[in-house]
PDB file of C-alpha atoms in Angstrom:
ATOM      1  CA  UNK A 186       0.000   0.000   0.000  1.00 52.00           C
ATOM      2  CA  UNK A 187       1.647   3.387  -0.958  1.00 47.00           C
ATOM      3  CA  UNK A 188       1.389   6.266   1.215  1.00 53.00           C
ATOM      4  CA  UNK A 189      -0.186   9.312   0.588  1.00 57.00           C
ATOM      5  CA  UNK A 190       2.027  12.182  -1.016  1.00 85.00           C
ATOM      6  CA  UNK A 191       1.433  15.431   0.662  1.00 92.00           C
ATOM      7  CA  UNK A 192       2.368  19.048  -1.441  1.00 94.00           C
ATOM      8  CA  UNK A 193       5.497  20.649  -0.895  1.00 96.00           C
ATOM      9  CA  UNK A 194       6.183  23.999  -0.499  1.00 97.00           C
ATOM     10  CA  UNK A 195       9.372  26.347  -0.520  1.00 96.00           C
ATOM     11  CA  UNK A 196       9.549  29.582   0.601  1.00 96.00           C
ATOM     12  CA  UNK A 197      12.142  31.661  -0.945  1.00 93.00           C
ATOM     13  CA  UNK A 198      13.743  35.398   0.337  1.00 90.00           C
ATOM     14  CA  UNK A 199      16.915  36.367  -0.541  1.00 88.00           C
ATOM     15  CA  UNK A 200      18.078  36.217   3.330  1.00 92.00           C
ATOM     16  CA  UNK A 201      15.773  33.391   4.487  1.00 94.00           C
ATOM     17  CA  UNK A 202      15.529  35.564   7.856  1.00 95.00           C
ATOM     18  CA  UNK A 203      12.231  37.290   8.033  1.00 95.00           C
ATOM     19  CA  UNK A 204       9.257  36.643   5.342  1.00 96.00           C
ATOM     20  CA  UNK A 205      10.057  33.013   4.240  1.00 96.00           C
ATOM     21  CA  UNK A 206      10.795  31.969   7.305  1.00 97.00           C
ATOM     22  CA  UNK A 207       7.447  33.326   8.831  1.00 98.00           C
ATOM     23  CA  UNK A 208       5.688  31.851   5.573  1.00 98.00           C
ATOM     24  CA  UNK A 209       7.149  28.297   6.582  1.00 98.00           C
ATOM     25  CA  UNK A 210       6.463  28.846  10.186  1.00 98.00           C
ATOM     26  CA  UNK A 211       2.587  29.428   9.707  1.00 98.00           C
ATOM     27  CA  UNK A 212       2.456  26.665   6.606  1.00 98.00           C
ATOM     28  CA  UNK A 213       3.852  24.391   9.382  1.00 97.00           C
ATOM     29  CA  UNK A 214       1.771  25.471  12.165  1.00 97.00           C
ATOM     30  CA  UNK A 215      -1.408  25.121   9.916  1.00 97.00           C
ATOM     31  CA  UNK A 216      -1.019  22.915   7.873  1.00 96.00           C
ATOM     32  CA  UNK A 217       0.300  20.167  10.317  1.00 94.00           C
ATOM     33  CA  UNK A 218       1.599  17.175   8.421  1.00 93.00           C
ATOM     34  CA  UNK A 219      -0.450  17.680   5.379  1.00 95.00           C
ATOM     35  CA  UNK A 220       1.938  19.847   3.642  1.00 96.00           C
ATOM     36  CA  UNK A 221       5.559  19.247   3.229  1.00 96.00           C
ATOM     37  CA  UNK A 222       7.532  22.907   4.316  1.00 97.00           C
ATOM     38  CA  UNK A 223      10.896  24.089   3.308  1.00 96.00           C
ATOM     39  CA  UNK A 224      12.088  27.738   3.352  1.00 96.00           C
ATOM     40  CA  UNK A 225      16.137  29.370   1.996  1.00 94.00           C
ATOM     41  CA  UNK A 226      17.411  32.146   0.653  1.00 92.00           C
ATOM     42  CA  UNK A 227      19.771  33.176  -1.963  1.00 87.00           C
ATOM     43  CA  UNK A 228      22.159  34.738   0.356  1.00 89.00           C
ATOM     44  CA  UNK A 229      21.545  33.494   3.614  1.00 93.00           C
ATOM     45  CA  UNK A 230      21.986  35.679   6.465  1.00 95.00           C
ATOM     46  CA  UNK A 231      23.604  34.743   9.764  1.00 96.00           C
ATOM     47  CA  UNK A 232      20.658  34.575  12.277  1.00 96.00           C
ATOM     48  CA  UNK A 233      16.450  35.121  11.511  1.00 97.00           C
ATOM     49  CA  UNK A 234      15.693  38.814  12.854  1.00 97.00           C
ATOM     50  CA  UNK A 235      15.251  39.323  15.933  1.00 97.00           C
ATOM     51  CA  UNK A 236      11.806  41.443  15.471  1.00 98.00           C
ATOM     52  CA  UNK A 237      10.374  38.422  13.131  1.00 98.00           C
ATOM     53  CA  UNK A 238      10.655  36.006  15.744  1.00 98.00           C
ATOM     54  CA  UNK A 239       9.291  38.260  18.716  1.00 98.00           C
ATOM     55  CA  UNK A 240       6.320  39.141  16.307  1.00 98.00           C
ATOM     56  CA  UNK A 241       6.076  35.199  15.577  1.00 98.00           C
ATOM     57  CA  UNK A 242       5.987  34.431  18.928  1.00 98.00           C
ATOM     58  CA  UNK A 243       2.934  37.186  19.879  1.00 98.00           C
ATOM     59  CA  UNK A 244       1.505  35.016  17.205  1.00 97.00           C
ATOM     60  CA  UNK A 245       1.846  31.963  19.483  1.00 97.00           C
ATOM     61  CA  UNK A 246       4.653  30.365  16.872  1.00 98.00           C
ATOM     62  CA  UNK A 247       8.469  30.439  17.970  1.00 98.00           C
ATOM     63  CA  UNK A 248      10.927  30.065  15.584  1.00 98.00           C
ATOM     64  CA  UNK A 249      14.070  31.328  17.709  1.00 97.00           C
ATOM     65  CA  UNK A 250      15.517  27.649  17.309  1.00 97.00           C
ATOM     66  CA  UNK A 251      15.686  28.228  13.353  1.00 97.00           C
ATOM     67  CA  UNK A 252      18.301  29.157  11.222  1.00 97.00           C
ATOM     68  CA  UNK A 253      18.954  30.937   7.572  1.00 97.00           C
ATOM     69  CA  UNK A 254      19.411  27.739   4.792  1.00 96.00           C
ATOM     70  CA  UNK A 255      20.637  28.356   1.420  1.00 94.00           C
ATOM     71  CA  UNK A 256      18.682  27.948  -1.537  1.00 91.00           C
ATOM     72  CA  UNK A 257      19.445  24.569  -3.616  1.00 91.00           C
ATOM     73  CA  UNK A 258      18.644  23.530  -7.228  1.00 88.00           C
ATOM     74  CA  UNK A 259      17.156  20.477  -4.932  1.00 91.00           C
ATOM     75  CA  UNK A 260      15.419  22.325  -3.061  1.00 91.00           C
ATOM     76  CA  UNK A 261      13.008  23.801  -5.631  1.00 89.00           C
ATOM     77  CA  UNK A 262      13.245  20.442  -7.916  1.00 90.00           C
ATOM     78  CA  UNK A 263      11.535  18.702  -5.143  1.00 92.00           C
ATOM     79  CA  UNK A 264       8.638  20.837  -4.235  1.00 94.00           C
ATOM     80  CA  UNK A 265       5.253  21.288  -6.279  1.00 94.00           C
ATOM     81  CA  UNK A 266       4.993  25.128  -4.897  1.00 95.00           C
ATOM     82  CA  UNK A 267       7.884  27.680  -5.104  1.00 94.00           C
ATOM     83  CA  UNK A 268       6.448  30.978  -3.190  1.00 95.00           C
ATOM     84  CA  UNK A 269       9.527  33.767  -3.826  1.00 91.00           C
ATOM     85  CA  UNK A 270       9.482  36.360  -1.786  1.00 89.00           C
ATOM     86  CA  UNK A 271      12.044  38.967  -3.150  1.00 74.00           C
ATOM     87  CA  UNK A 272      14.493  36.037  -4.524  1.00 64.00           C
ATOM     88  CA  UNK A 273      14.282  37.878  -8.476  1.00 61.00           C
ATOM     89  CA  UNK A 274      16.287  35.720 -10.459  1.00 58.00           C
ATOM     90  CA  UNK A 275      18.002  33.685  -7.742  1.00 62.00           C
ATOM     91  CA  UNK A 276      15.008  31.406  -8.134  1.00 69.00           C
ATOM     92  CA  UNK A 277      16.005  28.039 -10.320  1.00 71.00           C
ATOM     93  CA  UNK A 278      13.019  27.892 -12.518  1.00 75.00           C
ATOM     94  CA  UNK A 279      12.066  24.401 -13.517  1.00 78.00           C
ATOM     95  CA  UNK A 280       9.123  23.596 -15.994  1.00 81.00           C
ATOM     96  CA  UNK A 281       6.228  21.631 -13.643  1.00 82.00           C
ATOM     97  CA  UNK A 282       6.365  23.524 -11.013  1.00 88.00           C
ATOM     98  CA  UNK A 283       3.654  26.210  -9.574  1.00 92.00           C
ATOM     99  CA  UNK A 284       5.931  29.521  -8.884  1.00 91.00           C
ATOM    100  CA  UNK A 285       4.246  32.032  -6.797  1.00 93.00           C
ATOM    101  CA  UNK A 286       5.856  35.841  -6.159  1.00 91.00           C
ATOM    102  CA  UNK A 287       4.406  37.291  -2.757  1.00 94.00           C
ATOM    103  CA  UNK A 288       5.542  40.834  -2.801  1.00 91.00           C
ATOM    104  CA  UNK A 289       5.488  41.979   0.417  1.00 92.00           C
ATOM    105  CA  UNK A 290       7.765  44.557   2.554  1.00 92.00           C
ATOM    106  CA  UNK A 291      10.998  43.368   4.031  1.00 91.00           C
ATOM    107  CA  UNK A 292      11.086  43.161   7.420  1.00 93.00           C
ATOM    108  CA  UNK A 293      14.838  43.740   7.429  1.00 91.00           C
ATOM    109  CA  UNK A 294      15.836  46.666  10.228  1.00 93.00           C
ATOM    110  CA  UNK A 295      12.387  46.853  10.761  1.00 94.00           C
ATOM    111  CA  UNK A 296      11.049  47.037  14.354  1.00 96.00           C
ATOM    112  CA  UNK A 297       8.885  44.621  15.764  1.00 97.00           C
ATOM    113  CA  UNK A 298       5.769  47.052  15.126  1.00 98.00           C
ATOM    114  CA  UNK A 299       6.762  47.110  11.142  1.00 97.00           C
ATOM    115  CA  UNK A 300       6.798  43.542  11.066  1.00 97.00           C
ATOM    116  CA  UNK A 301       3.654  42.771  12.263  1.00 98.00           C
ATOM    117  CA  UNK A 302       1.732  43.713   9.614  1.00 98.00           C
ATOM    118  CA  UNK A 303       4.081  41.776   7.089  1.00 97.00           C
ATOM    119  CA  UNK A 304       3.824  38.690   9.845  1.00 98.00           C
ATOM    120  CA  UNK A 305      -0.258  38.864   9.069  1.00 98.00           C
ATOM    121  CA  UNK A 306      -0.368  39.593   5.520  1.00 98.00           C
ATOM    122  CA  UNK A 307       1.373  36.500   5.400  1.00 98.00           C
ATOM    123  CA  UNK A 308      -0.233  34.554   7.482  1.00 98.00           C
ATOM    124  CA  UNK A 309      -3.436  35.847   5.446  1.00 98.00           C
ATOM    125  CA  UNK A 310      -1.528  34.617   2.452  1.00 98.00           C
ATOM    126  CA  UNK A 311      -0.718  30.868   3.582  1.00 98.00           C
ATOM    127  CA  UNK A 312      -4.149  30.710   4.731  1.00 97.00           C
ATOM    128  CA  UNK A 313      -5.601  31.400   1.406  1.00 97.00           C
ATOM    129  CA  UNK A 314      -2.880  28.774  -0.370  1.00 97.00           C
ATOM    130  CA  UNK A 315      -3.646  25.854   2.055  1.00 96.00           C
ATOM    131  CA  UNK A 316      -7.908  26.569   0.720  1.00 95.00           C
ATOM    132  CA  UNK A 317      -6.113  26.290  -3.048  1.00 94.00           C
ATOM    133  CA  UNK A 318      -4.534  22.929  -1.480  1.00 94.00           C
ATOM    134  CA  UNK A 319      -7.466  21.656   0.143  1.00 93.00           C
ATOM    135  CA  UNK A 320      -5.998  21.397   2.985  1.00 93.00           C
ATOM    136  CA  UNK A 321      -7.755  21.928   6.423  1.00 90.00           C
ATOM    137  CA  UNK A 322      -6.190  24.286   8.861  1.00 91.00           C
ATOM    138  CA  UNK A 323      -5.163  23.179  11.865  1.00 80.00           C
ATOM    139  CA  UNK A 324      -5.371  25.831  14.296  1.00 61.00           C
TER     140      UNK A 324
END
């Protein structure tokens, strides 16, 4: 008996430290196991910003344990929905797969009071891609 695939989805900034890694954090949170979640950048920074994980965690969600990854041609090969976020032409494009571009503000030396509104246009965002899915939200 095979198992059940579940979508895949990368999220792609070019610093993988503020909006893609708030897109994977809500994806995650929910869509539980029903969705497969990735998240890089094209140049990786050091550490996720400080502000996006305070405003993540008023949102009940803490992501202070994760870290920036770099973006890999394997990365976007195996996932069925590439959401860029700012990436431009970083992005490997390959034929097959459902590219989305969320523009939204960069939280980058934004307080956490500019974030917040990026942190819940995104989680607006995901929301409105797990109904495309048809997948059920978990919280």
């Amino acid at each position: 008996m095979s198992t059940p695939t579940v979508p895949s989805v990368l999220f792609v900034c070019v610093h993988n430290a503020g909006r893609s890694q708030m897109g994977a954090a809500f994806l995650t949170h929910l869509g539980g196991d029903r969705v497969q979640v990735r998240s890089a950048g094209s140049a990786p920074a050091a550490t996720v910003n400080p502000a996006v994980v305070e405003a993540m965690a008023e949102a009940g969600i803490d992501i202070s344990a994760e870290s920036p990854k770099v973006l890999t041609v394997e990365a976007v090969r195996s996932s069925d929905v590439v959401i860029t976020m700012g990436c431009g032409d970083a992005c490997p494009y390959f034929p097959g797969k459902r590219y989305l571009d969320w523009t939204l503000t960069d939280p980058a030396g934004q307080g956490v009071a500019a974030v917040r509104p990026i942190r819940d246009e995104i989680e607006r965002r995901v929301r409105g891609l797990l109904a495309e899915l048809g997948i059920p939200v978990s919280a």
